[in-house]
Short mmCIF file of C-alpha atoms in Angstrom, two decimals:
data_model
loop_
_atom_site.label_atom_id
_atom_site.label_comp_id
_atom_site.label_asym_id
_atom_site.label_seq_id
_atom_site.Cartn_x
_atom_site.Cartn_y
_atom_site.Cartn_z
CA UNK A 1 -29.85 -72.22 84.68
CA UNK A 2 -29.96 -74.06 81.47
CA UNK A 3 -33.36 -72.48 80.41
CA UNK A 4 -31.92 -68.94 81.32
CA UNK A 5 -28.91 -69.68 78.79
CA UNK A 6 -31.08 -70.97 76.15
CA UNK A 7 -33.25 -67.78 76.50
CA UNK A 8 -30.45 -65.73 76.04
CA UNK A 9 -28.71 -67.34 73.42
CA UNK A 10 -32.15 -67.39 71.28
CA UNK A 11 -32.57 -63.57 72.16
CA UNK A 12 -28.95 -63.04 70.75
CA UNK A 13 -29.97 -64.71 67.37
CA UNK A 14 -33.07 -62.98 66.75
CA UNK A 15 -30.79 -60.01 66.94
CA UNK A 16 -27.55 -61.22 65.35
CA UNK A 17 -29.35 -62.62 62.16
CA UNK A 18 -31.05 -59.91 60.96
CA UNK A 19 -27.99 -57.28 61.82
CA UNK A 20 -25.93 -60.06 59.35
CA UNK A 21 -28.49 -59.93 56.59
CA UNK A 22 -28.52 -56.11 56.91
CA UNK A 23 -24.63 -56.10 56.87
CA UNK A 24 -24.56 -58.10 53.49
CA UNK A 25 -27.48 -56.37 51.94
CA UNK A 26 -25.95 -52.72 52.40
CA UNK A 27 -22.65 -54.08 51.52
CA UNK A 28 -24.14 -55.47 47.93
CA UNK A 29 -25.98 -52.04 47.51
CA UNK A 30 -22.52 -50.08 48.34
CA UNK A 31 -20.91 -52.49 45.39
CA UNK A 32 -23.46 -51.39 43.13
CA UNK A 33 -23.94 -47.48 43.55
CA UNK A 34 -20.31 -46.88 43.87
CA UNK A 35 -18.99 -48.76 41.08
CA UNK A 36 -15.72 -49.03 40.39
CA UNK A 37 -13.45 -46.50 42.41
CA UNK A 38 -9.73 -45.57 42.00
CA UNK A 39 -6.78 -43.86 42.53
CA UNK A 40 -3.37 -43.54 40.65
CA UNK A 41 -1.81 -45.80 42.99
CA UNK A 42 -3.59 -48.94 41.61
CA UNK A 43 -1.26 -48.83 38.69
CA UNK A 44 1.79 -49.36 40.96
CA UNK A 45 0.09 -52.85 42.11
CA UNK A 46 -0.81 -53.98 38.60
CA UNK A 47 2.71 -53.26 37.55
CA UNK A 48 4.12 -55.24 40.60
CA UNK A 49 1.68 -58.17 39.82
CA UNK A 50 2.80 -58.32 36.08
CA UNK A 51 6.91 -58.30 37.83
CA UNK A 52 5.88 -61.00 40.16
CA UNK A 53 3.89 -62.96 37.33
CA UNK A 54 6.69 -62.83 35.02
CA UNK A 55 9.88 -64.86 35.01
CA UNK A 56 12.28 -61.81 34.63
CA UNK A 57 9.59 -59.45 35.69
CA UNK A 58 10.95 -58.84 39.14
CA UNK A 59 14.07 -58.37 38.23
CA UNK A 60 13.09 -55.52 35.55
CA UNK A 61 10.62 -53.91 38.19
CA UNK A 62 13.40 -53.50 40.90
CA UNK A 63 16.49 -52.87 38.82
CA UNK A 64 16.31 -49.32 39.26
CA UNK A 65 13.41 -47.18 39.55
CA UNK A 66 11.09 -49.77 41.55
CA UNK A 67 13.79 -50.13 44.16
CA UNK A 68 14.14 -46.54 44.41
CA UNK A 69 10.20 -45.35 44.61
CA UNK A 70 8.08 -48.83 45.43
CA UNK A 71 10.23 -50.80 47.69
CA UNK A 72 7.36 -50.35 50.53
CA UNK A 73 4.93 -51.95 48.49
CA UNK A 74 3.69 -55.68 49.63
CA UNK A 75 2.56 -58.09 47.57
CA UNK A 76 -1.41 -58.59 48.70
CA UNK A 77 -2.70 -56.30 46.24
CA UNK A 78 -0.62 -57.58 43.59
CA UNK A 79 -1.62 -61.01 44.21
CA UNK A 80 -5.33 -60.07 44.33
CA UNK A 81 -4.84 -58.81 40.79
CA UNK A 82 -2.95 -61.89 39.76
CA UNK A 83 -6.28 -63.96 40.74
CA UNK A 84 -8.42 -61.98 38.40
CA UNK A 85 -6.16 -61.22 35.52
CA UNK A 86 -7.23 -64.22 33.68
CA UNK A 87 -10.75 -63.86 33.99
CA UNK A 88 -12.66 -62.14 31.13
CA UNK A 89 -11.89 -58.37 31.27
CA UNK A 90 -15.81 -57.24 31.91
CA UNK A 91 -15.84 -59.70 35.13
CA UNK A 92 -12.48 -58.63 36.96
CA UNK A 93 -13.51 -55.43 38.72
CA UNK A 94 -16.70 -57.19 39.89
CA UNK A 95 -14.87 -60.29 41.09
CA UNK A 96 -12.43 -58.00 42.85
CA UNK A 97 -15.20 -55.84 44.43
CA UNK A 98 -17.24 -58.68 45.88
CA UNK A 99 -14.36 -60.64 47.33
CA UNK A 100 -13.23 -57.39 49.36
CA UNK A 101 -16.79 -56.43 50.32
CA UNK A 102 -17.49 -60.35 51.46
CA UNK A 103 -14.26 -59.85 53.57
CA UNK A 104 -15.33 -56.77 55.03
CA UNK A 105 -18.84 -57.95 55.61
CA UNK A 106 -17.39 -61.02 57.29
CA UNK A 107 -15.06 -58.75 59.28
CA UNK A 108 -18.07 -56.59 60.49
CA UNK A 109 -20.17 -59.54 61.36
CA UNK A 110 -17.54 -61.21 63.58
CA UNK A 111 -17.19 -57.49 65.17
CA UNK A 112 -20.49 -57.29 65.93
CA UNK A 113 -21.35 -60.75 67.27
CA UNK A 114 -18.29 -59.80 69.63
CA UNK A 115 -19.45 -56.66 70.94
CA UNK A 116 -23.20 -57.91 71.12
CA UNK A 117 -22.13 -60.76 73.32
CA UNK A 118 -20.01 -59.06 75.57
CA UNK A 119 -21.90 -55.78 75.94
CA UNK A 120 -25.26 -56.33 74.77
CA UNK A 121 -27.07 -53.07 73.58
CA UNK A 122 -29.15 -51.67 70.65
CA UNK A 123 -26.74 -48.93 70.43
CA UNK A 124 -24.36 -51.53 68.26
CA UNK A 125 -27.22 -51.59 65.96
CA UNK A 126 -27.03 -48.24 65.53
CA UNK A 127 -23.23 -48.20 65.32
CA UNK A 128 -23.16 -50.63 62.61
CA UNK A 129 -25.54 -48.86 60.63
CA UNK A 130 -23.99 -45.77 60.53
CA UNK A 131 -20.44 -47.43 59.57
CA UNK A 132 -21.90 -49.06 56.66
CA UNK A 133 -23.65 -45.80 55.58
CA UNK A 134 -19.92 -44.15 56.03
CA UNK A 135 -18.86 -43.38 52.27
CA UNK A 136 -15.43 -43.39 53.25
CA UNK A 137 -15.76 -46.80 54.78
CA UNK A 138 -17.65 -48.02 51.78
CA UNK A 139 -15.93 -46.81 48.73
CA UNK A 140 -12.42 -48.54 49.25
CA UNK A 141 -13.92 -51.64 48.90
CA UNK A 142 -14.15 -51.13 45.34
CA UNK A 143 -11.21 -50.12 44.64
CA UNK A 144 -7.52 -52.14 43.68
CA UNK A 145 -5.84 -50.60 46.57
CA UNK A 146 -4.45 -51.78 50.31
CA UNK A 147 -7.30 -49.87 52.24
CA UNK A 148 -9.88 -52.68 51.84
CA UNK A 149 -8.38 -55.73 53.04
CA UNK A 150 -6.35 -53.86 55.55
CA UNK A 151 -9.19 -52.55 57.24
CA UNK A 152 -11.13 -55.64 57.30
CA UNK A 153 -8.18 -57.65 58.83
CA UNK A 154 -7.34 -55.09 61.28
CA UNK A 155 -11.30 -55.32 62.37
CA UNK A 156 -10.95 -59.20 62.95
CA UNK A 157 -7.68 -58.92 64.72
CA UNK A 158 -8.99 -56.25 66.84
CA UNK A 159 -12.21 -58.28 67.64
CA UNK A 160 -10.34 -61.40 68.35
CA UNK A 161 -8.06 -59.36 70.56
CA UNK A 162 -10.95 -57.79 72.42
CA UNK A 163 -12.24 -61.34 72.94
CA UNK A 164 -8.91 -62.25 74.53
CA UNK A 165 -8.37 -59.20 77.11
CA UNK A 166 -12.07 -59.59 78.07
CA UNK A 167 -11.32 -63.39 79.16
CA UNK A 168 -13.99 -64.77 76.42
CA UNK A 169 -14.10 -68.47 75.46
CA UNK A 170 -11.66 -69.85 73.46
CA UNK A 171 -8.83 -67.60 73.92
CA UNK A 172 -6.15 -70.28 72.08
CA UNK A 173 -8.55 -69.87 68.95
CA UNK A 174 -8.75 -66.19 69.08
CA UNK A 175 -4.72 -66.01 69.44
CA UNK A 176 -4.45 -68.38 66.40
CA UNK A 177 -6.78 -66.28 64.38
CA UNK A 178 -4.95 -63.06 65.45
CA UNK A 179 -1.47 -64.92 64.20
CA UNK A 180 -3.27 -65.49 61.17
CA UNK A 181 -4.40 -61.88 60.55
CA UNK A 182 -0.78 -61.02 61.04
CA UNK A 183 0.40 -62.87 58.41
CA UNK A 184 -1.80 -61.40 55.93
CA UNK A 185 -2.06 -57.95 56.92
CA UNK A 186 1.61 -57.69 56.69
CA UNK A 187 1.32 -58.75 52.93
CA UNK A 188 -0.77 -55.40 52.36
CA UNK A 189 0.63 -52.59 54.76
CA UNK A 190 3.47 -54.15 56.34
CA UNK A 191 3.39 -51.50 59.53
CA UNK A 192 -0.57 -52.77 60.29
CA UNK A 193 1.34 -56.33 60.86
CA UNK A 194 3.12 -54.69 63.76
CA UNK A 195 0.22 -52.77 64.96
CA UNK A 196 -1.99 -56.07 64.89
CA UNK A 197 1.19 -57.78 66.71
CA UNK A 198 1.27 -54.92 69.33
CA UNK A 199 -2.28 -55.47 70.10
CA UNK A 200 -1.86 -59.35 70.70
CA UNK A 201 0.98 -58.46 72.56
CA UNK A 202 -0.84 -56.38 74.87
CA UNK A 203 -3.62 -58.77 75.09
CA UNK A 204 -1.43 -61.44 76.15
CA UNK A 205 -0.13 -59.52 79.17
CA UNK A 206 -3.50 -58.98 80.25
CA UNK A 207 -4.25 -62.91 80.36
CA UNK A 208 -0.97 -63.44 82.19
CA UNK A 209 0.60 -65.10 79.17
CA UNK A 210 3.45 -62.63 78.32
CA UNK A 211 6.02 -65.80 79.44
CA UNK A 212 4.27 -68.64 77.63
CA UNK A 213 4.83 -70.03 74.67
CA UNK A 214 2.41 -67.53 72.37
CA UNK A 215 4.83 -64.78 72.86
CA UNK A 216 7.58 -66.68 71.30
CA UNK A 217 5.41 -67.70 68.59
CA UNK A 218 4.02 -63.92 67.89
CA UNK A 219 7.44 -62.47 67.55
CA UNK A 220 8.58 -65.77 65.24
CA UNK A 221 5.28 -65.04 63.04
CA UNK A 222 5.88 -61.64 62.84
CA UNK A 223 9.41 -61.81 61.78
CA UNK A 224 8.24 -64.52 59.29
CA UNK A 225 5.58 -62.41 57.92
CA UNK A 226 7.79 -59.30 57.47
CA UNK A 227 10.68 -61.48 55.84
CA UNK A 228 8.64 -63.46 53.32
CA UNK A 229 8.53 -60.97 50.68
CA UNK A 230 11.68 -59.73 50.68
CA UNK A 231 13.12 -63.29 50.81
CA UNK A 232 11.05 -64.08 47.84
CA UNK A 233 12.71 -60.80 46.18
CA UNK A 234 16.25 -62.08 47.26
CA UNK A 235 15.93 -65.23 45.66
CA UNK A 236 14.48 -63.82 42.14
CA UNK A 237 17.26 -60.37 42.14
CA UNK A 238 19.74 -61.51 44.64
CA UNK A 239 19.28 -58.36 46.35
CA UNK A 240 17.78 -58.15 49.96
CA UNK A 241 15.94 -55.13 50.98
CA UNK A 242 12.96 -54.49 53.59
CA UNK A 243 10.38 -51.87 53.11
CA UNK A 244 11.54 -48.36 53.00
CA UNK A 245 10.50 -44.90 51.82
CA UNK A 246 13.28 -44.79 49.03
CA UNK A 247 13.49 -41.47 47.06
CA UNK A 248 9.85 -40.54 48.33
CA UNK A 249 11.49 -39.55 51.78
CA UNK A 250 13.18 -36.61 50.00
CA UNK A 251 10.05 -35.50 48.38
CA UNK A 252 8.15 -35.91 51.82
CA UNK A 253 11.00 -34.26 53.69
CA UNK A 254 11.03 -31.08 51.60
CA UNK A 255 7.32 -30.69 51.93
CA UNK A 256 7.27 -30.62 55.61
CA UNK A 257 10.41 -28.31 55.85
CA UNK A 258 9.35 -24.98 54.11
CA UNK A 259 12.08 -22.76 55.71
CA UNK A 260 15.47 -25.16 55.15
CA UNK A 261 18.32 -23.72 57.34
CA UNK A 262 21.76 -22.89 55.84
CA UNK A 263 23.33 -26.35 57.13
CA UNK A 264 20.53 -28.50 55.31
CA UNK A 265 21.05 -26.58 52.29
CA UNK A 266 24.62 -26.89 52.51
CA UNK A 267 24.03 -30.62 52.94
CA UNK A 268 22.19 -30.65 49.73
CA UNK A 269 24.97 -29.11 48.12
CA UNK A 270 27.35 -31.57 48.82
CA UNK A 271 24.93 -34.35 48.04
CA UNK A 272 26.09 -34.53 44.05
CA UNK A 273 22.95 -33.15 42.53
CA UNK A 274 22.05 -32.86 38.59
CA UNK A 275 23.86 -29.55 38.03
CA UNK A 276 20.24 -28.45 36.45
CA UNK A 277 18.63 -28.77 40.08
CA UNK A 278 19.74 -25.71 42.33
CA UNK A 279 19.29 -26.92 45.98
CA UNK A 280 17.96 -23.57 47.35
CA UNK A 281 15.40 -23.41 44.62
CA UNK A 282 14.53 -27.08 44.53
CA UNK A 283 13.86 -27.00 48.36
CA UNK A 284 12.16 -23.77 48.26
CA UNK A 285 9.52 -25.05 45.99
CA UNK A 286 9.60 -28.62 47.00
CA UNK A 287 11.17 -31.65 45.75
CA UNK A 288 8.94 -33.22 42.99
CA UNK A 289 8.93 -36.79 41.84
CA UNK A 290 10.53 -35.65 38.69
CA UNK A 291 13.28 -34.05 40.73
CA UNK A 292 13.69 -37.06 42.87
CA UNK A 293 13.89 -39.48 39.72
CA UNK A 294 16.77 -37.10 38.35
CA UNK A 295 18.67 -37.26 41.55
CA UNK A 296 18.57 -40.87 41.89
CA UNK A 297 19.61 -41.23 38.20
CA UNK A 298 22.93 -39.03 39.03
CA UNK A 299 23.35 -40.91 42.00
CA UNK A 300 23.38 -43.97 40.06
CA UNK A 301 25.83 -42.87 37.23
CA UNK A 302 28.15 -41.68 40.07
CA UNK A 303 28.22 -45.33 40.69
CA UNK A 304 26.05 -45.68 44.01
CA UNK A 305 23.96 -48.99 44.43
CA UNK A 306 20.19 -48.99 44.66
CA UNK A 307 20.62 -49.55 48.39
CA UNK A 308 23.13 -46.74 48.80
CA UNK A 309 20.85 -44.41 46.71
CA UNK A 310 17.94 -44.94 49.29
CA UNK A 311 20.23 -44.68 51.98
CA UNK A 312 21.44 -41.45 50.99
CA UNK A 313 18.19 -40.06 50.76
CA UNK A 314 17.02 -41.27 54.18
CA UNK A 315 20.07 -39.32 55.31
CA UNK A 316 18.93 -36.25 53.68
CA UNK A 317 15.42 -36.72 54.43
CA UNK A 318 16.32 -37.31 57.97
CA UNK A 319 18.42 -33.54 58.01
CA UNK A 320 15.04 -32.08 56.38
CA UNK A 321 12.87 -33.49 59.14
CA UNK A 322 14.94 -32.27 62.39
CA UNK A 323 15.39 -29.07 60.98
CA UNK A 324 13.85 -26.92 63.77
CA UNK A 325 10.14 -26.56 65.48
CA UNK A 326 8.60 -25.50 62.54
CA UNK A 327 9.20 -28.71 60.90
CA UNK A 328 8.22 -30.72 63.68
CA UNK A 329 4.72 -28.66 63.69
CA UNK A 330 4.16 -29.85 60.15
CA UNK A 331 5.31 -33.35 60.72
CA UNK A 332 2.80 -33.53 63.65
CA UNK A 333 -0.06 -32.19 61.68
CA UNK A 334 0.67 -34.62 59.04
CA UNK A 335 0.77 -37.63 61.09
CA UNK A 336 -2.54 -36.37 63.16
CA UNK A 337 -4.01 -36.10 59.53
CA UNK A 338 -3.19 -39.61 58.86
CA UNK A 339 -5.30 -40.76 61.64
CA UNK A 340 -8.29 -38.74 60.93
CA UNK A 341 -7.51 -35.06 62.58
CA UNK A 342 -7.64 -32.50 59.84
CA UNK A 343 -9.16 -29.83 61.95
CA UNK A 344 -6.26 -28.84 64.20
CA UNK A 345 -4.31 -27.30 61.10
CA UNK A 346 -7.01 -24.69 61.65
CA UNK A 347 -5.02 -23.50 65.11
CA UNK A 348 -1.70 -22.64 63.03
CA UNK A 349 -1.66 -18.84 62.05
CA UNK A 350 -2.35 -18.05 58.53
CA UNK A 351 1.18 -17.04 57.48
CA UNK A 352 2.61 -20.43 58.64
CA UNK A 353 3.54 -22.36 55.33
CA UNK A 354 2.26 -26.33 56.09
CA UNK A 355 2.80 -27.86 52.37
CA UNK A 356 4.44 -25.99 49.81
CA UNK A 357 2.53 -22.83 49.03
CA UNK A 358 -0.23 -23.82 51.36
CA UNK A 359 -1.51 -21.80 54.49
CA UNK A 360 -3.28 -23.89 56.88
CA UNK A 361 -6.78 -23.11 55.71
CA UNK A 362 -5.88 -24.07 52.34
CA UNK A 363 -4.22 -27.15 53.58
CA UNK A 364 -7.25 -27.78 55.48
CA UNK A 365 -9.48 -27.39 52.43
CA UNK A 366 -7.32 -29.52 50.27
CA UNK A 367 -7.48 -32.45 53.11
CA UNK A 368 -11.04 -32.22 53.13
CA UNK A 369 -11.92 -32.07 49.46
CA UNK A 370 -9.49 -35.08 49.26
CA UNK A 371 -11.38 -36.92 52.11
CA UNK A 372 -14.70 -36.04 50.21
CA UNK A 373 -13.30 -37.28 46.50
CA UNK A 374 -12.17 -40.40 48.16
CA UNK A 375 -15.15 -41.05 49.41
CA UNK A 376 -16.95 -40.83 46.46
CA UNK A 377 -19.04 -38.24 47.36
CA UNK A 378 -18.37 -36.03 44.28
CA UNK A 379 -20.34 -36.55 40.75
CA UNK A 380 -17.82 -36.51 38.07
CA UNK A 381 -15.24 -39.51 38.62
CA UNK A 382 -14.77 -40.16 34.80
CA UNK A 383 -12.46 -37.15 33.87
CA UNK A 384 -10.12 -37.85 36.37
CA UNK A 385 -10.19 -41.54 35.42
CA UNK A 386 -9.37 -40.74 31.93
CA UNK A 387 -6.44 -38.47 32.90
CA UNK A 388 -5.28 -41.20 35.23
CA UNK A 389 -5.45 -44.21 33.05
CA UNK A 390 -6.32 -43.31 29.65
CA UNK A 391 -4.61 -42.92 26.34
CA UNK A 392 -3.30 -39.60 27.44
CA UNK A 393 -1.44 -41.12 30.71
CA UNK A 394 1.07 -43.16 28.68
CA UNK A 395 3.97 -40.47 28.71
CA UNK A 396 3.75 -40.31 32.58
CA UNK A 397 3.20 -43.77 33.16
CA UNK A 398 6.07 -44.99 30.96
CA UNK A 399 8.68 -43.42 33.64
CA UNK A 400 7.67 -46.58 35.70
CA UNK A 401 8.09 -49.99 35.22
CA UNK A 402 5.30 -51.51 33.34
CA UNK A 403 3.22 -48.30 33.79
CA UNK A 404 1.87 -47.92 30.33
CA UNK A 405 0.73 -51.75 30.08
CA UNK A 406 -0.73 -51.34 33.60
CA UNK A 407 -2.46 -48.40 32.79
CA UNK A 408 -4.35 -50.15 29.87
CA UNK A 409 -5.36 -53.10 31.92
CA UNK A 410 -7.03 -51.05 34.59
CA UNK A 411 -8.76 -48.53 31.90
CA UNK A 412 -10.27 -51.65 30.43
CA UNK A 413 -11.35 -53.61 33.72
CA UNK A 414 -12.64 -50.58 35.49
CA UNK A 415 -13.73 -48.14 32.94
CA UNK A 416 -16.97 -50.02 32.50
CA UNK A 417 -17.85 -49.94 35.75
CA UNK A 418 -17.58 -46.20 36.84
CA UNK A 419 -20.62 -45.32 38.61
CA UNK A 420 -23.19 -43.17 37.29
CA UNK A 421 -25.42 -43.24 39.88
CA UNK A 422 -26.21 -39.91 41.48
CA UNK A 423 -23.74 -38.95 44.51
CA UNK A 424 -26.81 -38.75 46.91
CA UNK A 425 -27.35 -42.59 46.59
CA UNK A 426 -23.58 -43.16 48.00
CA UNK A 427 -24.19 -40.97 51.08
CA UNK A 428 -28.00 -41.16 51.85
CA UNK A 429 -27.20 -39.88 55.47
CA UNK A 430 -24.57 -37.13 54.51
CA UNK A 431 -22.37 -38.70 56.89
CA UNK A 432 -19.66 -38.20 54.46
CA UNK A 433 -19.93 -34.52 55.04
CA UNK A 434 -18.37 -34.59 58.71
CA UNK A 435 -14.61 -34.56 58.77
CA UNK A 436 -13.21 -37.64 60.13
CA UNK A 437 -12.42 -35.60 63.29
CA UNK A 438 -15.81 -36.61 64.54
CA UNK A 439 -15.27 -40.09 64.36
CA UNK A 440 -11.98 -39.82 66.22
CA UNK A 441 -13.47 -37.58 68.72
CA UNK A 442 -15.86 -39.90 69.40
CA UNK A 443 -13.67 -42.97 69.85
CA UNK A 444 -11.20 -41.03 71.97
CA UNK A 445 -14.14 -39.70 74.19
CA UNK A 446 -15.00 -43.38 74.27
CA UNK A 447 -11.37 -44.62 75.62
CA UNK A 448 -12.12 -41.79 78.29
CA UNK A 449 -15.04 -43.60 79.32
CA UNK A 450 -13.38 -47.24 79.08
CA UNK A 451 -10.86 -45.80 81.38
CA UNK A 452 -12.66 -47.17 84.41
CA UNK A 453 -15.24 -49.81 83.05
CA UNK A 454 -12.78 -51.64 80.36
CA UNK A 455 -9.44 -50.05 80.06
CA UNK A 456 -7.80 -52.91 78.28
CA UNK A 457 -10.27 -52.16 75.26
CA UNK A 458 -9.18 -48.35 75.16
CA UNK A 459 -5.36 -49.76 75.14
CA UNK A 460 -5.91 -51.96 72.28
CA UNK A 461 -7.32 -49.01 70.28
CA UNK A 462 -4.21 -46.64 71.41
CA UNK A 463 -1.98 -49.50 69.93
CA UNK A 464 -3.72 -49.07 66.54
CA UNK A 465 -3.54 -45.42 66.56
CA UNK A 466 -0.32 -44.18 68.20
CA UNK A 467 1.89 -46.49 65.62
CA UNK A 468 -0.32 -45.07 63.03
CA UNK A 469 0.39 -41.66 64.05
CA UNK A 470 4.33 -42.45 64.54
CA UNK A 471 4.74 -44.21 60.79
CA UNK A 472 3.07 -40.86 59.24
CA UNK A 473 5.05 -38.37 61.48
CA UNK A 474 8.40 -40.32 60.76
CA UNK A 475 7.69 -40.63 57.04
CA UNK A 476 6.25 -37.89 56.89
CA UNK A 477 2.93 -37.97 55.23
CA UNK A 478 -0.36 -36.33 55.58
CA UNK A 479 -3.63 -37.78 54.07
CA UNK A 480 -6.80 -38.81 56.10
CA UNK A 481 -6.92 -41.58 53.36
CA UNK A 482 -4.34 -43.49 55.73
CA UNK A 483 -6.92 -43.46 58.45
CA UNK A 484 -9.58 -45.71 56.52
CA UNK A 485 -8.61 -48.65 58.43
CA UNK A 486 -8.93 -47.29 61.63
CA UNK A 487 -12.32 -46.23 61.21
CA UNK A 488 -14.21 -49.24 61.75
CA UNK A 489 -11.98 -49.51 64.95
CA UNK A 490 -13.45 -46.06 65.92
CA UNK A 491 -16.98 -47.22 65.66
CA UNK A 492 -16.63 -50.28 67.50
CA UNK A 493 -14.92 -48.41 70.41
CA UNK A 494 -17.38 -45.84 70.36
CA UNK A 495 -20.26 -48.25 70.28
CA UNK A 496 -18.70 -50.37 73.38
CA UNK A 497 -18.06 -47.16 75.48
CA UNK A 498 -21.44 -45.92 74.73
CA UNK A 499 -23.00 -49.21 75.81
CA UNK A 500 -22.40 -48.22 79.71
CA UNK A 501 -24.59 -44.57 79.89
CA UNK A 502 -27.20 -45.91 77.42
CA UNK A 503 -27.95 -49.17 79.05
CA UNK A 504 -28.22 -47.47 82.56
CA UNK A 505 -30.52 -45.03 81.17
CA UNK A 506 -32.44 -48.16 79.66
CA UNK A 507 -32.46 -49.63 82.90
CA UNK A 508 -34.16 -46.51 84.82
CA UNK A 509 -36.49 -46.76 81.74
CA UNK A 510 -37.16 -50.73 82.52
CA UNK A 511 -35.64 -51.81 79.26
CA UNK A 512 -33.52 -54.73 79.32
CA UNK A 513 -30.53 -54.96 76.59
CA UNK A 514 -30.89 -58.35 74.79
CA UNK A 515 -28.86 -61.25 75.91
CA UNK A 516 -27.34 -60.50 79.63
CA UNK A 517 -26.58 -57.50 81.45
CA UNK A 518 -23.41 -55.30 80.59
#
């Protein structure tokens, strides 16, 4: 028996070690060929880092615009920036990217070892390689955004939860790891803390630990994780507020509601808008950030506090969001796009306006083009980088706290590292050309397969997908970028589910999976 176990362990090691080397090697390759990646949001994280890092900065940041627009930002990415801010400028981006790739590689190694030991099969090598070569997975590890650390931490939390529900060894250790993930991931994207907490909650139920001390610890850790940064803000500014959409909700709500009712228009008429903004015209074309800032400034001059401004914005956005079936269909489509389903929009008639001045076909083309661009499969990124962060962007950036100085920092740190490699090197298998729907569809098929063989794994995936959909639906936001933290989970679940039919086929052919029988 002992000999059999040693042989099995040696066989697993012979597979795991080369795959671990492969994971690290491809991450190193991606760091090089993708170069510095970016989006306009990077400026906001550097601005918040500036605020956190100076005595009076946080009061300046949240004095007006920061609380109206950026109250949902967590401190995770700003703290990453602060940790590299004192380095020589030429080293800032490389150190950031190396850290994020190292964390991502470690997370994938944890996941691969988990599935290889619980469901031994050569299919895991294939799925791991495909994920590593997916541009949408790799590109964000080179950016100063939340997607990289969120996806890596989510993958670690998911892997530990799978270990728990499958009755693996060291259940307590896995629970502690997930609790740690909740603390950290909440600082990057607050709602992902709730998602990982729901995974752990379901895991505790499967192991009949619901009424144990771990449930109390889970609720306590979740509450502490959520309150950490708001409590710090309160200590610095005297204002306590949780993450919220602020005046962004006016923008997203008007984008989803393309035919406001008379009642909603009248509600805006009575909301005390600036005289220069005619409600019916503004709602017809869609509220812009410039409109939302003017509205907030008018309310501020009328004597409203920041909290009251955000509350009034929420009420108006709520009215927009529940203004008929057409709005609901758009919000559902936005939610689906944010979990990786952009094709369903094509089911609507062309006369339906999904987004301001966008037919279903135009909206799909927009989402797909955006997905490709964010996957770094385009050829020219220098032009957009100059537009976002170059000297010509100063006027736009000046609207936001520390915006101009943040642009200058990003321009200096990232500009010299924009990739000049051919785009084909970033997508050698053309996996990036497949819309994200393909990976979601495979995962849902996998959930169907797992209903009989490993139902708890499918439930854990749904614990991530359904809340992510609900957040995007409620906000509402329609953007495949928000599906990036879900992509590794889709691959892992697909790989686990395909183990059953593929191992069955291998057994018929007389080939054994490595390790032990699945």
